[in-house]
């Protein structure tokens, strides 16, 4: 049951970080520049009423040789359990898709000024959705301890190093 789809970016990330790293994404500001050859400002009408966006993007800098579909330890830390590919959120995925929730600071034409987007300059953006709180997790959230430990500095600012 192998299917394939062609997905065309709707935007690209401009500015902000140029190199992906594991931590210190806090305060990182960039622009999601929507493709003006296919969209008009009607596409973002009303978006400024939202504080946060959910952004689907492609990990375009991922080395295809770094793909591992089996179980591995998060960040290769021997203290953490082996977790299968769908138990991770990193770029080592078959379709190299990432999802990020970021703060929307300003809508300027087709430029969306954002903060805390963990995608780098040049990243192809495949979809942009406003964050609806009602669409967040329902019921009690359950997770092991290692993600909180691993991501303690994820949204820290570079000055916090």
C-alpha positions as YAML, in Angstrom:
chain: A
units: angstrom
residues:
- id: 1
  name: UNK
  ca: [0.00, 0.00, 0.00]
- id: 2
  name: UNK
  ca: [2.61, 2.54, -1.03]
- id: 3
  name: UNK
  ca: [1.16, 5.87, -2.10]
- id: 4
  name: UNK
  ca: [2.95, 9.05, -2.94]
- id: 5
  name: UNK
  ca: [1.80, 12.64, -2.99]
- id: 6
  name: UNK
  ca: [3.24, 15.79, -4.43]
- id: 7
  name: UNK
  ca: [3.24, 18.56, -1.86]
- id: 8
  name: UNK
  ca: [4.10, 22.09, -2.91]
- id: 9
  name: UNK
  ca: [5.28, 24.60, -0.30]
- id: 10
  name: UNK
  ca: [2.90, 27.46, 0.42]
- id: 11
  name: UNK
  ca: [5.65, 29.57, 1.99]
- id: 12
  name: UNK
  ca: [9.27, 29.61, 3.12]
- id: 13
  name: UNK
  ca: [10.93, 30.67, 6.34]
- id: 14
  name: UNK
  ca: [12.96, 33.85, 5.98]
- id: 15
  name: UNK
  ca: [15.53, 34.90, 8.56]
- id: 16
  name: UNK
  ca: [15.93, 33.60, 12.05]
- id: 17
  name: UNK
  ca: [18.22, 30.68, 12.69]
- id: 18
  name: UNK
  ca: [20.34, 29.32, 9.85]
- id: 19
  name: UNK
  ca: [21.40, 26.06, 11.45]
- id: 20
  name: UNK
  ca: [19.16, 23.53, 13.20]
- id: 21
  name: UNK
  ca: [20.22, 22.66, 16.73]
- id: 22
  name: UNK
  ca: [18.71, 20.64, 19.53]
- id: 23
  name: UNK
  ca: [18.04, 23.51, 21.94]
- id: 24
  name: UNK
  ca: [17.77, 27.27, 22.54]
- id: 25
  name: UNK
  ca: [14.95, 28.11, 20.14]
- id: 26
  name: UNK
  ca: [13.38, 30.57, 22.59]
- id: 27
  name: UNK
  ca: [13.10, 34.12, 21.31]
- id: 28
  name: UNK
  ca: [14.03, 33.04, 17.79]
- id: 29
  name: UNK
  ca: [12.21, 35.34, 15.38]
- id: 30
  name: UNK
  ca: [11.64, 34.75, 11.69]
- id: 31
  name: UNK
  ca: [9.16, 35.41, 8.93]
- id: 32
  name: UNK
  ca: [6.96, 32.90, 7.17]
- id: 33
  name: UNK
  ca: [6.78, 34.42, 3.68]
- id: 34
  name: UNK
  ca: [3.72, 33.12, 1.83]
- id: 35
  name: UNK
  ca: [4.08, 32.59, -1.92]
- id: 36
  name: UNK
  ca: [2.70, 35.79, -3.49]
- id: 37
  name: UNK
  ca: [2.50, 34.19, -6.93]
- id: 38
  name: UNK
  ca: [-0.29, 31.89, -5.71]
- id: 39
  name: UNK
  ca: [-1.88, 33.72, -2.78]
- id: 40
  name: UNK
  ca: [-3.24, 37.18, -2.11]
- id: 41
  name: UNK
  ca: [-3.67, 38.84, 1.25]
- id: 42
  name: UNK
  ca: [-7.17, 37.35, 1.35]
- id: 43
  name: UNK
  ca: [-5.45, 34.08, 2.32]
- id: 44
  name: UNK
  ca: [-4.39, 35.58, 5.67]
- id: 45
  name: UNK
  ca: [-7.49, 37.66, 6.36]
- id: 46
  name: UNK
  ca: [-8.43, 37.32, 10.03]
- id: 47
  name: UNK
  ca: [-5.24, 35.46, 10.93]
- id: 48
  name: UNK
  ca: [-4.07, 38.40, 13.03]
- id: 49
  name: UNK
  ca: [-6.83, 37.59, 15.55]
- id: 50
  name: UNK
  ca: [-4.86, 34.47, 16.60]
- id: 51
  name: UNK
  ca: [-1.89, 34.42, 18.96]
- id: 52
  name: UNK
  ca: [-0.36, 31.14, 17.74]
- id: 53
  name: UNK
  ca: [0.09, 29.15, 14.55]
- id: 54
  name: UNK
  ca: [0.66, 25.51, 13.85]
- id: 55
  name: UNK
  ca: [3.15, 25.16, 11.00]
- id: 56
  name: UNK
  ca: [3.86, 22.04, 8.94]
- id: 57
  name: UNK
  ca: [7.25, 22.12, 7.25]
- id: 58
  name: UNK
  ca: [9.86, 19.94, 5.59]
- id: 59
  name: UNK
  ca: [13.18, 19.23, 7.28]
- id: 60
  name: UNK
  ca: [15.02, 20.25, 4.10]
- id: 61
  name: UNK
  ca: [18.54, 20.04, 5.57]
- id: 62
  name: UNK
  ca: [18.24, 16.44, 6.72]
- id: 63
  name: UNK
  ca: [20.84, 14.03, 5.43]
- id: 64
  name: UNK
  ca: [18.95, 11.12, 3.80]
- id: 65
  name: UNK
  ca: [21.69, 8.80, 5.06]
- id: 66
  name: UNK
  ca: [20.69, 9.75, 8.63]
- id: 67
  name: UNK
  ca: [17.30, 8.06, 8.32]
- id: 68
  name: UNK
  ca: [16.63, 5.42, 10.97]
- id: 69
  name: UNK
  ca: [13.17, 3.88, 11.00]
- id: 70
  name: UNK
  ca: [13.89, 1.56, 13.91]
- id: 71
  name: UNK
  ca: [14.18, 2.19, 17.62]
- id: 72
  name: UNK
  ca: [16.92, 4.43, 18.97]
- id: 73
  name: UNK
  ca: [17.68, 6.35, 22.14]
- id: 74
  name: UNK
  ca: [16.65, 10.04, 22.09]
- id: 75
  name: UNK
  ca: [19.73, 12.15, 21.38]
- id: 76
  name: UNK
  ca: [21.73, 8.91, 21.73]
- id: 77
  name: UNK
  ca: [21.52, 9.26, 25.50]
- id: 78
  name: UNK
  ca: [22.15, 5.85, 27.11]
- id: 79
  name: UNK
  ca: [20.02, 6.88, 30.13]
- id: 80
  name: UNK
  ca: [16.87, 7.09, 28.00]
- id: 81
  name: UNK
  ca: [14.93, 4.16, 26.58]
- id: 82
  name: UNK
  ca: [14.98, 3.06, 22.98]
- id: 83
  name: UNK
  ca: [11.99, 4.58, 21.21]
- id: 84
  name: UNK
  ca: [10.63, 3.77, 17.75]
- id: 85
  name: UNK
  ca: [10.63, 6.34, 14.97]
- id: 86
  name: UNK
  ca: [7.05, 7.42, 15.75]
- id: 87
  name: UNK
  ca: [8.00, 8.08, 19.38]
- id: 88
  name: UNK
  ca: [10.35, 10.88, 18.28]
- id: 89
  name: UNK
  ca: [9.62, 14.36, 16.93]
- id: 90
  name: UNK
  ca: [12.96, 14.97, 15.21]
- id: 91
  name: UNK
  ca: [13.96, 15.13, 11.55]
- id: 92
  name: UNK
  ca: [14.91, 11.46, 11.17]
- id: 93
  name: UNK
  ca: [11.61, 10.53, 9.54]
- id: 94
  name: UNK
  ca: [10.63, 8.96, 6.26]
- id: 95
  name: UNK
  ca: [8.90, 12.07, 4.87]
- id: 96
  name: UNK
  ca: [11.01, 14.63, 6.76]
- id: 97
  name: UNK
  ca: [7.93, 16.48, 8.03]
- id: 98
  name: UNK
  ca: [8.02, 18.73, 11.06]
- id: 99
  name: UNK
  ca: [5.23, 20.39, 13.01]
- id: 100
  name: UNK
  ca: [5.80, 23.47, 15.14]
- id: 101
  name: UNK
  ca: [3.59, 25.70, 17.20]
- id: 102
  name: UNK
  ca: [4.79, 29.29, 17.29]
- id: 103
  name: UNK
  ca: [3.65, 32.71, 18.40]
- id: 104
  name: UNK
  ca: [2.26, 34.98, 15.68]
- id: 105
  name: UNK
  ca: [3.60, 38.47, 16.29]
- id: 106
  name: UNK
  ca: [2.36, 40.33, 13.22]
- id: 107
  name: UNK
  ca: [0.74, 39.86, 9.83]
- id: 108
  name: UNK
  ca: [2.31, 42.17, 7.25]
- id: 109
  name: UNK
  ca: [0.83, 41.46, 3.83]
- id: 110
  name: UNK
  ca: [1.87, 37.86, 3.14]
- id: 111
  name: UNK
  ca: [4.67, 37.97, 5.74]
- id: 112
  name: UNK
  ca: [3.85, 36.30, 9.03]
- id: 113
  name: UNK
  ca: [6.26, 37.48, 11.72]
- id: 114
  name: UNK
  ca: [6.66, 34.67, 14.25]
- id: 115
  name: UNK
  ca: [8.60, 33.74, 17.36]
- id: 116
  name: UNK
  ca: [9.72, 30.32, 18.60]
- id: 117
  name: UNK
  ca: [9.33, 28.61, 15.23]
- id: 118
  name: UNK
  ca: [11.86, 25.78, 15.29]
- id: 119
  name: UNK
  ca: [12.57, 25.87, 11.57]
- id: 120
  name: UNK
  ca: [15.52, 27.57, 9.91]
- id: 121
  name: UNK
  ca: [15.96, 30.14, 7.16]
- id: 122
  name: UNK
  ca: [14.91, 28.65, 3.82]
- id: 123
  name: UNK
  ca: [12.67, 25.94, 5.27]
- id: 124
  name: UNK
  ca: [9.76, 25.04, 2.96]
- id: 125
  name: UNK
  ca: [6.43, 25.54, 4.75]
- id: 126
  name: UNK
  ca: [3.77, 23.08, 3.62]
- id: 127
  name: UNK
  ca: [0.81, 24.36, 5.63]
- id: 128
  name: UNK
  ca: [-0.11, 27.06, 8.15]
- id: 129
  name: UNK
  ca: [-3.03, 26.73, 10.54]
- id: 130
  name: UNK
  ca: [-4.21, 28.98, 13.36]
- id: 131
  name: UNK
  ca: [-3.95, 27.30, 16.76]
- id: 132
  name: UNK
  ca: [-7.40, 26.61, 18.21]
- id: 133
  name: UNK
  ca: [-7.17, 25.82, 21.94]
- id: 134
  name: UNK
  ca: [-10.24, 23.61, 21.63]
- id: 135
  name: UNK
  ca: [-8.28, 21.43, 19.16]
- id: 136
  name: UNK
  ca: [-5.52, 20.79, 21.69]
- id: 137
  name: UNK
  ca: [-5.27, 17.52, 23.56]
- id: 138
  name: UNK
  ca: [-8.45, 16.28, 25.18]
- id: 139
  name: UNK
  ca: [-8.31, 14.41, 28.44]
- id: 140
  name: UNK
  ca: [-5.30, 13.85, 30.60]
- id: 141
  name: UNK
  ca: [-1.94, 14.04, 28.83]
- id: 142
  name: UNK
  ca: [0.43, 11.16, 29.56]
- id: 143
  name: UNK
  ca: [4.11, 10.93, 28.64]
- id: 144
  name: UNK
  ca: [7.30, 9.44, 30.05]
- id: 145
  name: UNK
  ca: [9.76, 11.59, 32.02]
- id: 146
  name: UNK
  ca: [12.55, 11.70, 29.42]
- id: 147
  name: UNK
  ca: [10.96, 14.28, 27.02]
- id: 148
  name: UNK
  ca: [10.75, 16.93, 29.75]
- id: 149
  name: UNK
  ca: [14.36, 16.28, 30.76]
- id: 150
  name: UNK
  ca: [15.56, 16.22, 27.16]
- id: 151
  name: UNK
  ca: [13.71, 19.41, 26.20]
- id: 152
  name: UNK
  ca: [14.37, 21.46, 29.34]
- id: 153
  name: UNK
  ca: [16.39, 23.98, 27.30]
- id: 154
  name: UNK
  ca: [14.50, 23.65, 24.02]
- id: 155
  name: UNK
  ca: [12.74, 27.01, 24.31]
- id: 156
  name: UNK
  ca: [15.42, 28.65, 26.45]
- id: 157
  name: UNK
  ca: [17.03, 31.65, 24.79]
- id: 158
  name: UNK
  ca: [20.64, 31.53, 23.57]
- id: 159
  name: UNK
  ca: [21.47, 33.98, 26.38]
- id: 160
  name: UNK
  ca: [20.41, 31.30, 28.90]
- id: 161
  name: UNK
  ca: [23.32, 29.03, 27.93]
...
